[in-house]
Coordinates of C-alpha atoms in Angstrom, one line a residue:
X30 CA -26.1 -78.0 48.2
X31 CA -27.8 -74.9 46.8
X32 CA -29.3 -72.1 48.8
X33 CA -33.0 -71.0 48.8
X34 CA -33.8 -68.4 46.1
X35 CA -33.2 -64.8 47.3
X36 CA -35.7 -62.0 47.2
X37 CA -33.9 -60.7 44.1
X38 CA -34.2 -64.1 42.4
X39 CA -37.9 -64.3 43.4
X40 CA -38.5 -60.9 41.8
X41 CA -37.0 -62.1 38.6
X42 CA -39.4 -64.9 37.8
X43 CA -39.6 -65.6 34.1
X44 CA -42.4 -64.6 31.8
X45 CA -41.6 -67.7 29.7
X46 CA -44.2 -70.5 29.8
X47 CA -41.7 -73.2 31.1
X48 CA -38.6 -73.6 33.1
X49 CA -36.2 -76.4 32.2
X50 CA -33.9 -77.9 34.9
X51 CA -31.1 -80.1 33.7
X52 CA -27.9 -82.0 34.3
X53 CA -25.1 -83.0 32.0
X54 CA -24.8 -86.7 32.0
X55 CA -21.9 -89.1 31.4
X56 CA -22.5 -89.0 27.6
X57 CA -22.1 -85.2 27.7
X58 CA -25.8 -84.7 27.0
X59 CA -28.0 -82.2 28.7
X60 CA -31.0 -84.0 30.1
X61 CA -33.7 -82.8 32.5
X62 CA -37.3 -81.8 33.0
X63 CA -39.5 -78.8 32.3
X64 CA -42.0 -77.4 34.8
X65 CA -44.6 -74.7 34.3
X66 CA -43.2 -71.2 35.0
X67 CA -45.8 -70.8 37.7
X68 CA -43.9 -73.5 39.7
X69 CA -40.5 -71.9 39.5
X70 CA -40.4 -70.9 43.1
X71 CA -41.3 -74.4 44.3
X72 CA -38.7 -75.8 41.9
X73 CA -35.9 -73.6 43.4
X74 CA -36.9 -74.7 46.9
X75 CA -37.2 -78.4 46.4
X76 CA -36.1 -79.4 42.9
X77 CA -37.8 -82.0 40.8
X78 CA -37.6 -85.8 40.6
X79 CA -34.9 -87.8 38.9
X80 CA -33.8 -91.4 38.7
X81 CA -30.3 -92.9 39.4
X82 CA -30.4 -95.1 36.2
X83 CA -30.7 -91.9 34.1
X84 CA -27.0 -91.6 34.7
X85 CA -26.5 -94.7 32.4
X86 CA -28.2 -93.3 29.3
X87 CA -25.8 -93.5 26.4
X88 CA -25.3 -90.8 23.8
X89 CA -27.2 -92.9 21.3
X90 CA -30.3 -93.2 23.5
X91 CA -30.4 -96.8 25.0
X92 CA -29.5 -97.2 28.6
X93 CA -26.3 -99.1 29.5
X94 CA -26.3 -102.0 31.9
X95 CA -26.0 -100.4 35.3
X96 CA -25.9 -101.0 39.1
X97 CA -29.0 -98.9 39.8
X98 CA -31.8 -100.7 37.9
X99 CA -35.3 -99.5 38.5
X100 CA -34.7 -98.6 42.1
X101 CA -34.0 -95.3 43.9
X102 CA -35.0 -91.7 43.7
X103 CA -33.1 -88.4 43.3
X104 CA -33.8 -84.7 43.0
X105 CA -32.6 -82.3 40.4
X106 CA -31.8 -79.3 42.6
X107 CA -31.3 -76.2 40.4
X108 CA -28.5 -73.7 41.2
X109 CA -30.0 -70.2 40.8
X110 CA -26.6 -68.9 39.8
X111 CA -26.8 -70.9 36.5
X112 CA -30.0 -69.3 35.3
X113 CA -30.1 -68.5 31.5
X114 CA -33.0 -67.0 29.7
X115 CA -33.5 -67.9 26.1
X116 CA -35.8 -65.4 24.4
X117 CA -38.8 -66.2 22.2
X118 CA -37.4 -66.4 18.7
X119 CA -37.7 -68.3 15.4
X120 CA -41.2 -69.5 16.1
X121 CA -40.2 -71.0 19.5
X122 CA -41.3 -69.6 22.9
X123 CA -38.8 -68.4 25.3
X124 CA -37.6 -70.6 28.2
X125 CA -35.6 -70.4 31.3
X126 CA -32.8 -72.9 31.9
X127 CA -31.1 -74.0 35.1
X128 CA -28.3 -76.5 35.8
X129 CA -28.8 -78.7 38.7
X130 CA -27.0 -80.9 41.3
X131 CA -28.3 -84.4 41.6
X132 CA -29.1 -85.0 45.3
X133 CA -30.7 -87.7 47.4
X134 CA -34.4 -87.0 48.3
X135 CA -33.5 -85.4 51.6
X136 CA -31.2 -82.9 49.7
X137 CA -27.9 -84.4 50.7
X138 CA -25.3 -84.9 48.0
X139 CA -25.4 -87.9 45.7
X140 CA -21.9 -89.4 45.3
X141 CA -22.5 -90.1 41.6
X142 CA -23.5 -86.5 40.6
X143 CA -21.0 -85.3 38.0
X144 CA -21.3 -81.6 39.1
X145 CA -20.6 -82.6 42.7
X146 CA -17.5 -84.4 41.3
X147 CA -16.1 -81.1 40.3
X148 CA -17.1 -79.1 43.3
X149 CA -15.4 -81.6 45.5
X150 CA -12.2 -81.4 43.5
X151 CA -12.3 -77.6 43.8
X152 CA -12.8 -77.8 47.5
X153 CA -9.8 -80.2 47.8
X154 CA -7.5 -77.8 45.9
X155 CA -8.6 -74.9 48.0
X156 CA -8.1 -76.8 51.3
X157 CA -4.7 -78.4 50.4
X158 CA -3.1 -75.7 48.2
X159 CA -4.9 -72.6 49.3
X160 CA -5.7 -71.7 45.7
X161 CA -8.8 -70.8 43.6
X162 CA -9.0 -72.4 40.2
X163 CA -9.6 -70.1 37.2
X164 CA -10.6 -71.8 34.0
X165 CA -12.0 -71.4 30.5
X166 CA -13.2 -73.8 27.9
X167 CA -12.4 -72.9 24.3
X168 CA -14.9 -74.6 21.9
X169 CA -14.7 -75.3 18.2
X170 CA -17.7 -76.3 16.1
X171 CA -18.9 -76.6 12.6
X172 CA -21.9 -74.6 11.3
X173 CA -23.6 -76.5 8.5
X174 CA -25.9 -74.6 6.2
X175 CA -23.6 -71.7 5.4
X176 CA -21.8 -71.1 2.0
X177 CA -18.2 -72.4 1.6
X178 CA -15.6 -69.9 2.6
X179 CA -11.8 -69.7 3.2
X180 CA -10.3 -70.4 6.6
X181 CA -10.1 -67.5 9.1
X182 CA -11.6 -65.2 6.5
X183 CA -13.8 -62.1 6.8
X184 CA -16.0 -63.8 4.3
X185 CA -16.7 -66.7 6.6
X186 CA -17.2 -64.4 9.5
X187 CA -19.8 -62.5 7.5
X188 CA -21.4 -65.6 6.0
X189 CA -22.3 -66.8 9.5
X190 CA -24.3 -63.6 10.1
X191 CA -26.7 -62.9 11.7
X192 CA -25.9 -66.1 13.7
X193 CA -22.6 -64.9 15.0
X194 CA -23.8 -61.5 16.2
X195 CA -26.9 -63.1 17.7
X196 CA -24.8 -65.6 19.5
X197 CA -22.5 -63.0 21.0
X198 CA -25.5 -61.0 22.1
X199 CA -27.1 -64.1 23.7
X200 CA -23.9 -65.0 25.6
X201 CA -23.4 -61.4 26.8
X202 CA -27.0 -61.2 28.1
X203 CA -26.5 -64.5 29.9
X204 CA -23.4 -63.0 31.6
X205 CA -21.0 -65.5 29.9
X206 CA -18.5 -62.7 29.0
X207 CA -17.6 -63.9 25.4
X208 CA -14.0 -63.0 24.5
X209 CA -13.7 -63.9 20.8
X210 CA -15.9 -65.2 18.0
X211 CA -13.9 -66.2 15.0
X212 CA -13.9 -68.2 11.7
X213 CA -11.6 -71.2 12.2
X214 CA -9.5 -73.4 9.9
X215 CA -11.7 -76.4 9.1
X216 CA -14.6 -76.4 6.6
X217 CA -17.5 -74.3 8.1
X218 CA -15.6 -74.3 11.4
X219 CA -15.9 -71.5 14.0
X220 CA -14.6 -70.9 17.5
X221 CA -16.1 -69.2 20.5
X222 CA -14.1 -68.3 23.6
X223 CA -15.3 -67.1 27.0
X224 CA -13.4 -65.0 29.5
X225 CA -11.8 -67.0 32.4
X226 CA -14.0 -67.6 35.4
X227 CA -13.8 -69.5 38.7
X228 CA -13.7 -73.3 38.1
X229 CA -17.4 -74.3 38.6
X230 CA -18.7 -71.2 36.8
X231 CA -16.4 -72.0 33.8
X232 CA -17.5 -75.6 33.6
X233 CA -21.2 -74.7 34.0
X234 CA -20.8 -72.2 31.1
X235 CA -19.2 -74.9 29.0
X236 CA -22.2 -77.2 29.6
X237 CA -24.6 -74.4 28.7
X238 CA -22.7 -72.9 25.8
X239 CA -23.0 -76.1 23.7
X240 CA -26.8 -76.1 24.1
X241 CA -27.1 -72.4 23.5
X242 CA -25.1 -72.6 20.2
X243 CA -27.0 -75.6 18.9
X244 CA -30.4 -74.1 19.9
X245 CA -29.7 -70.8 18.2
X246 CA -28.4 -72.6 15.1
X247 CA -31.6 -74.5 14.8
X248 CA -33.6 -71.3 15.1
X249 CA -31.5 -69.8 12.2
X250 CA -32.0 -72.8 9.9
X251 CA -28.4 -74.0 10.5
X252 CA -26.8 -77.0 12.3
X253 CA -24.0 -76.6 14.8
X254 CA -21.9 -79.7 15.5
X255 CA -19.3 -80.1 18.2
X256 CA -18.2 -83.6 17.3
X257 CA -14.4 -84.2 17.4
X258 CA -14.3 -85.3 13.7
X259 CA -16.9 -85.1 11.0
X260 CA -14.7 -87.2 8.7
X261 CA -11.6 -89.3 9.5
X262 CA -9.2 -87.1 7.6
X263 CA -11.0 -83.8 8.4
X264 CA -10.1 -81.0 10.7
X265 CA -11.2 -81.8 14.2
X266 CA -13.2 -79.8 16.8
X267 CA -11.4 -79.6 20.0
X268 CA -12.1 -78.2 23.5
X269 CA -9.0 -76.6 25.0
X270 CA -9.2 -76.3 28.8
X271 CA -7.3 -73.4 30.2
X272 CA -6.2 -73.4 33.9
X273 CA -4.6 -71.0 36.3
X274 CA -4.6 -70.5 40.0
X275 CA -4.9 -67.6 42.4
X276 CA -3.6 -67.7 45.9
X277 CA -5.5 -66.5 49.0
X278 CA -4.5 -62.9 48.3
X279 CA -5.6 -63.1 44.6
X280 CA -2.1 -63.3 43.2
X281 CA -1.3 -65.6 40.3
X282 CA 0.2 -68.9 41.5
X283 CA 1.4 -70.4 38.2
X284 CA 4.0 -67.8 37.2
X285 CA 7.7 -67.7 38.1
X286 CA 9.9 -65.9 35.6
X287 CA 13.0 -67.6 37.0
X288 CA 11.8 -71.1 36.0
X289 CA 11.6 -72.9 32.6
X290 CA 8.6 -71.6 30.6
X291 CA 7.9 -69.1 33.4
X292 CA 5.9 -71.9 35.1
X293 CA 6.1 -72.0 38.9
X294 CA 7.1 -75.0 40.9
X295 CA 3.5 -75.5 41.9
X296 CA 2.4 -75.5 38.2
X297 CA 5.2 -77.8 37.1
X298 CA 4.5 -80.4 39.9
X299 CA 0.7 -80.1 39.1
X300 CA 1.5 -80.8 35.4
X301 CA 3.5 -83.9 36.5
X302 CA 0.3 -85.5 37.8
X303 CA -1.6 -84.9 34.6
X304 CA 1.2 -86.3 32.5
X305 CA 1.7 -89.3 34.7
X306 CA -1.9 -90.3 34.4
X307 CA -2.5 -89.1 30.8
X308 CA -3.9 -92.4 29.4
X309 CA -6.6 -92.7 32.0
X310 CA -7.5 -89.0 31.9
X311 CA -8.1 -89.1 28.1
X312 CA -10.8 -91.7 28.7
X313 CA -12.7 -88.9 30.4
X314 CA -11.6 -85.8 28.4
X315 CA -11.6 -87.4 24.9
X316 CA -14.7 -89.5 25.4
X317 CA -15.9 -90.9 22.1
X318 CA -14.9 -93.7 19.7
X319 CA -13.6 -91.2 17.2
X320 CA -11.8 -88.8 19.6
X321 CA -8.5 -90.7 19.2
X322 CA -8.4 -90.4 15.5
X323 CA -7.8 -86.7 16.2
X324 CA -5.2 -87.1 19.0
X325 CA -2.3 -87.9 16.8
X326 CA 0.8 -85.9 15.7
X327 CA 0.5 -83.3 13.0
X328 CA -3.2 -82.5 13.7
X329 CA -2.6 -79.6 16.0
X330 CA -4.4 -81.4 18.8
X331 CA -2.2 -83.4 21.2
X332 CA 0.6 -85.5 19.7
X333 CA 2.0 -86.8 23.0
X334 CA 1.9 -86.6 26.8
X335 CA 4.4 -83.7 27.3
X336 CA 4.6 -80.2 28.6
X337 CA 5.9 -77.4 26.4
X338 CA 6.0 -73.7 25.7
X339 CA 3.8 -72.4 22.8
X340 CA 3.6 -75.8 21.2
X341 CA 0.2 -76.9 19.9
X342 CA 1.1 -80.5 19.7
X343 CA 1.7 -80.7 23.5
X344 CA -0.9 -82.3 25.7
X345 CA -0.1 -79.4 28.1
X346 CA 0.9 -76.1 26.6
X347 CA 2.2 -73.2 28.7
X348 CA 0.3 -70.1 27.4
X349 CA 2.2 -66.9 28.0
X350 CA 0.7 -63.6 28.8
X351 CA 1.4 -60.2 27.2
X352 CA 2.1 -56.7 28.4
X353 CA 2.6 -55.6 32.0
X354 CA 0.1 -58.2 33.3
X355 CA 1.8 -61.1 31.6
X356 CA 2.4 -63.1 34.8
X357 CA -1.3 -63.0 35.8
X358 CA -2.3 -64.2 32.3
X359 CA 0.0 -67.2 32.1
X360 CA -2.0 -70.4 32.1
X361 CA -1.8 -74.1 31.3
X362 CA -3.8 -75.3 28.3
X363 CA -4.9 -78.9 28.3
X364 CA -5.4 -79.9 24.6
X365 CA -6.5 -83.5 24.7
X366 CA -10.2 -82.8 25.1
X367 CA -13.3 -82.4 23.0
X368 CA -17.0 -81.8 23.4
X369 CA -17.9 -85.5 23.8
X370 CA -16.6 -85.0 27.4
X371 CA -18.7 -83.9 30.4
X372 CA -17.1 -80.5 31.4
X373 CA -17.6 -81.2 35.1
X374 CA -15.8 -84.5 34.9
X375 CA -13.1 -83.3 32.5
X376 CA -12.1 -80.4 34.7
X377 CA -12.5 -82.5 37.9
X378 CA -10.1 -85.3 36.8
X379 CA -7.5 -82.8 35.6
X380 CA -7.5 -81.0 39.0
X381 CA -7.4 -84.2 40.9
X382 CA -4.6 -85.6 38.8
X383 CA -2.6 -82.4 39.2
X384 CA -3.2 -82.5 42.9
X385 CA -1.8 -86.1 43.0
X386 CA 1.3 -84.9 41.3
X387 CA 1.9 -82.6 44.2
X388 CA 0.8 -85.0 47.0
X389 CA 2.9 -87.9 45.7
X390 CA 6.0 -85.8 44.7
X391 CA 6.1 -87.0 41.1
X392 CA 9.3 -85.8 39.4
X393 CA 9.0 -82.5 37.6
X394 CA 8.5 -83.0 33.9
X395 CA 10.7 -81.5 31.2
X396 CA 9.4 -78.1 30.0
X397 CA 10.1 -78.4 26.3
X398 CA 11.0 -75.0 24.7
X399 CA 9.3 -73.6 21.7
X400 CA 12.4 -74.6 19.7
X401 CA 12.1 -78.3 20.4
X402 CA 12.3 -80.5 17.3
X403 CA 10.2 -83.5 16.3
X404 CA 13.2 -85.8 16.7
X405 CA 13.7 -84.6 20.3
X406 CA 10.1 -85.4 21.1
X407 CA 10.2 -88.9 19.6
X408 CA 10.6 -90.4 23.1
X409 CA 7.7 -88.7 24.8
X410 CA 4.9 -91.0 25.9
X411 CA 2.2 -91.3 23.2
X412 CA -1.5 -91.0 24.0
X413 CA -3.8 -94.0 23.7
X414 CA -4.5 -95.0 20.1
X415 CA -8.2 -95.8 20.7
X416 CA -11.0 -95.3 23.2
X417 CA -10.8 -98.9 24.1
X418 CA -7.2 -98.5 25.1
X419 CA -8.0 -95.3 27.1
X420 CA -11.0 -97.0 28.9
X421 CA -8.8 -99.9 29.8
X422 CA -6.2 -97.5 31.2
X423 CA -8.8 -95.8 33.3
X424 CA -10.0 -99.1 34.7
X425 CA -6.4 -100.1 35.6
X426 CA -5.3 -96.8 37.0
X427 CA -6.1 -97.1 40.7
X428 CA -5.2 -93.4 41.3
X429 CA -7.5 -92.0 38.7
X430 CA -10.2 -94.6 39.3
X431 CA -10.0 -93.7 43.0
X432 CA -11.2 -90.2 42.1
X433 CA -14.6 -91.6 41.4
X434 CA -17.2 -93.1 43.7
X435 CA -17.3 -96.8 42.7
X436 CA -20.8 -96.7 41.2
X437 CA -19.9 -93.6 39.2
X438 CA -16.8 -95.2 37.7
X439 CA -18.6 -98.5 37.0
X440 CA -21.4 -96.5 35.2
X441 CA -19.1 -94.3 33.3
X442 CA -17.2 -97.3 31.9
X443 CA -20.5 -99.1 31.1
X444 CA -21.9 -96.0 29.2
X445 CA -18.7 -95.5 27.1
X446 CA -18.3 -99.2 26.3
X447 CA -22.0 -99.5 25.3
X448 CA -21.4 -96.6 22.9
X449 CA -18.4 -98.5 21.5
X450 CA -20.4 -101.6 21.1
X451 CA -23.1 -99.7 19.2
X452 CA -20.5 -98.7 16.6
X453 CA -18.8 -102.1 16.3
X454 CA -18.2 -103.2 12.8
X455 CA -18.6 -99.7 11.3
X456 CA -15.7 -98.0 9.4
X457 CA -14.2 -94.8 10.7
X458 CA -16.3 -92.6 8.3
X459 CA -19.5 -94.1 9.6
X460 CA -18.4 -93.9 13.2
X461 CA -17.7 -90.2 12.7
X462 CA -21.1 -89.6 11.1
X463 CA -22.9 -91.4 14.0
X464 CA -21.0 -89.4 16.7
X465 CA -21.7 -86.2 14.7
X466 CA -25.4 -87.0 14.8
X467 CA -25.2 -86.9 18.6
X468 CA -23.0 -83.9 19.2

């Protein structure tokens, strides 16, 4: 539930002509409704109408078969804390954007709301482990319309101007605390990272970041694409999800210098849950028909379900800190994700799977050192080879399936299988192109 707007929020009503309130759906698309700016106060008090079947819209547009049909009503209830103002620019008027919870008409939570899925997971971790989740989503994307340039080069950094500087300014004005903006390895590829934040804030920023990047690119005559692959043999765009915990006193809860990798017992047992349920989790975190072309060895993505120090082929990588505050900086990086995933669901399933590792007492996994060889890793469990395999794993995994309300799980599987069916018979190159058109 969200609170009524405060006096400060009332006094900050936008001068833009419209206000857009949105949710991120199961296809990882931002969808919502705009209202006149004159109705912003009413919007913050009571939301705007929405329909349960909207949850079943696929990334390609058609609606998947679903349990809701034409019945039912919902409200999109904006969270004032998510407000972002996009200034008038490039011939377009400014607008104000809010993210929303999907609620029942009386304002009570709807069990199929993806944002509620994450807030419930965060509440469970706080209640059972006494920890606050700190997270960050590290996004890669390609920027079409710029001149060819070498990887990681100053030339590429400058070629993207003024887009890059405008993006950093926009994110800073939105309070997103950008950390780095850099030219990446792949053709026309760039990366933007945001400072760590509490779990819901980090996921909200991930949802909004993608839209802000794409919107700014359009206004600059460019095209930003977050698809996991633009071509089967190309360099992929990943989303690395960084996780750490703080205890009730604000102290880091993942660091223990006496243990392998410096990872605490809590962190290692949490990792056990993610690794145990890796096949099912990837159905949510790598959520497109081409995502699994990228999740193979030697692509610097995730070559297997293992935990390791400083190894960018690991599904879970232990990221060390530096300097006197190294312990507080240590975090887990989940690498088997991309921007076809809904950030609320992706972070939510990781937290719940990790919590199950602790609840069920799964054996602690091996923490492979930085010096591990490929031969030594030959026996680690592989990730699914296709989205079909991952979706089947999700459907069969009663633990991960149990994280979802039944209608939410059924609809998620229907949406993703409808997208698969829409690409049936196409070769990998065409599948990549179709997914790139969406993301």
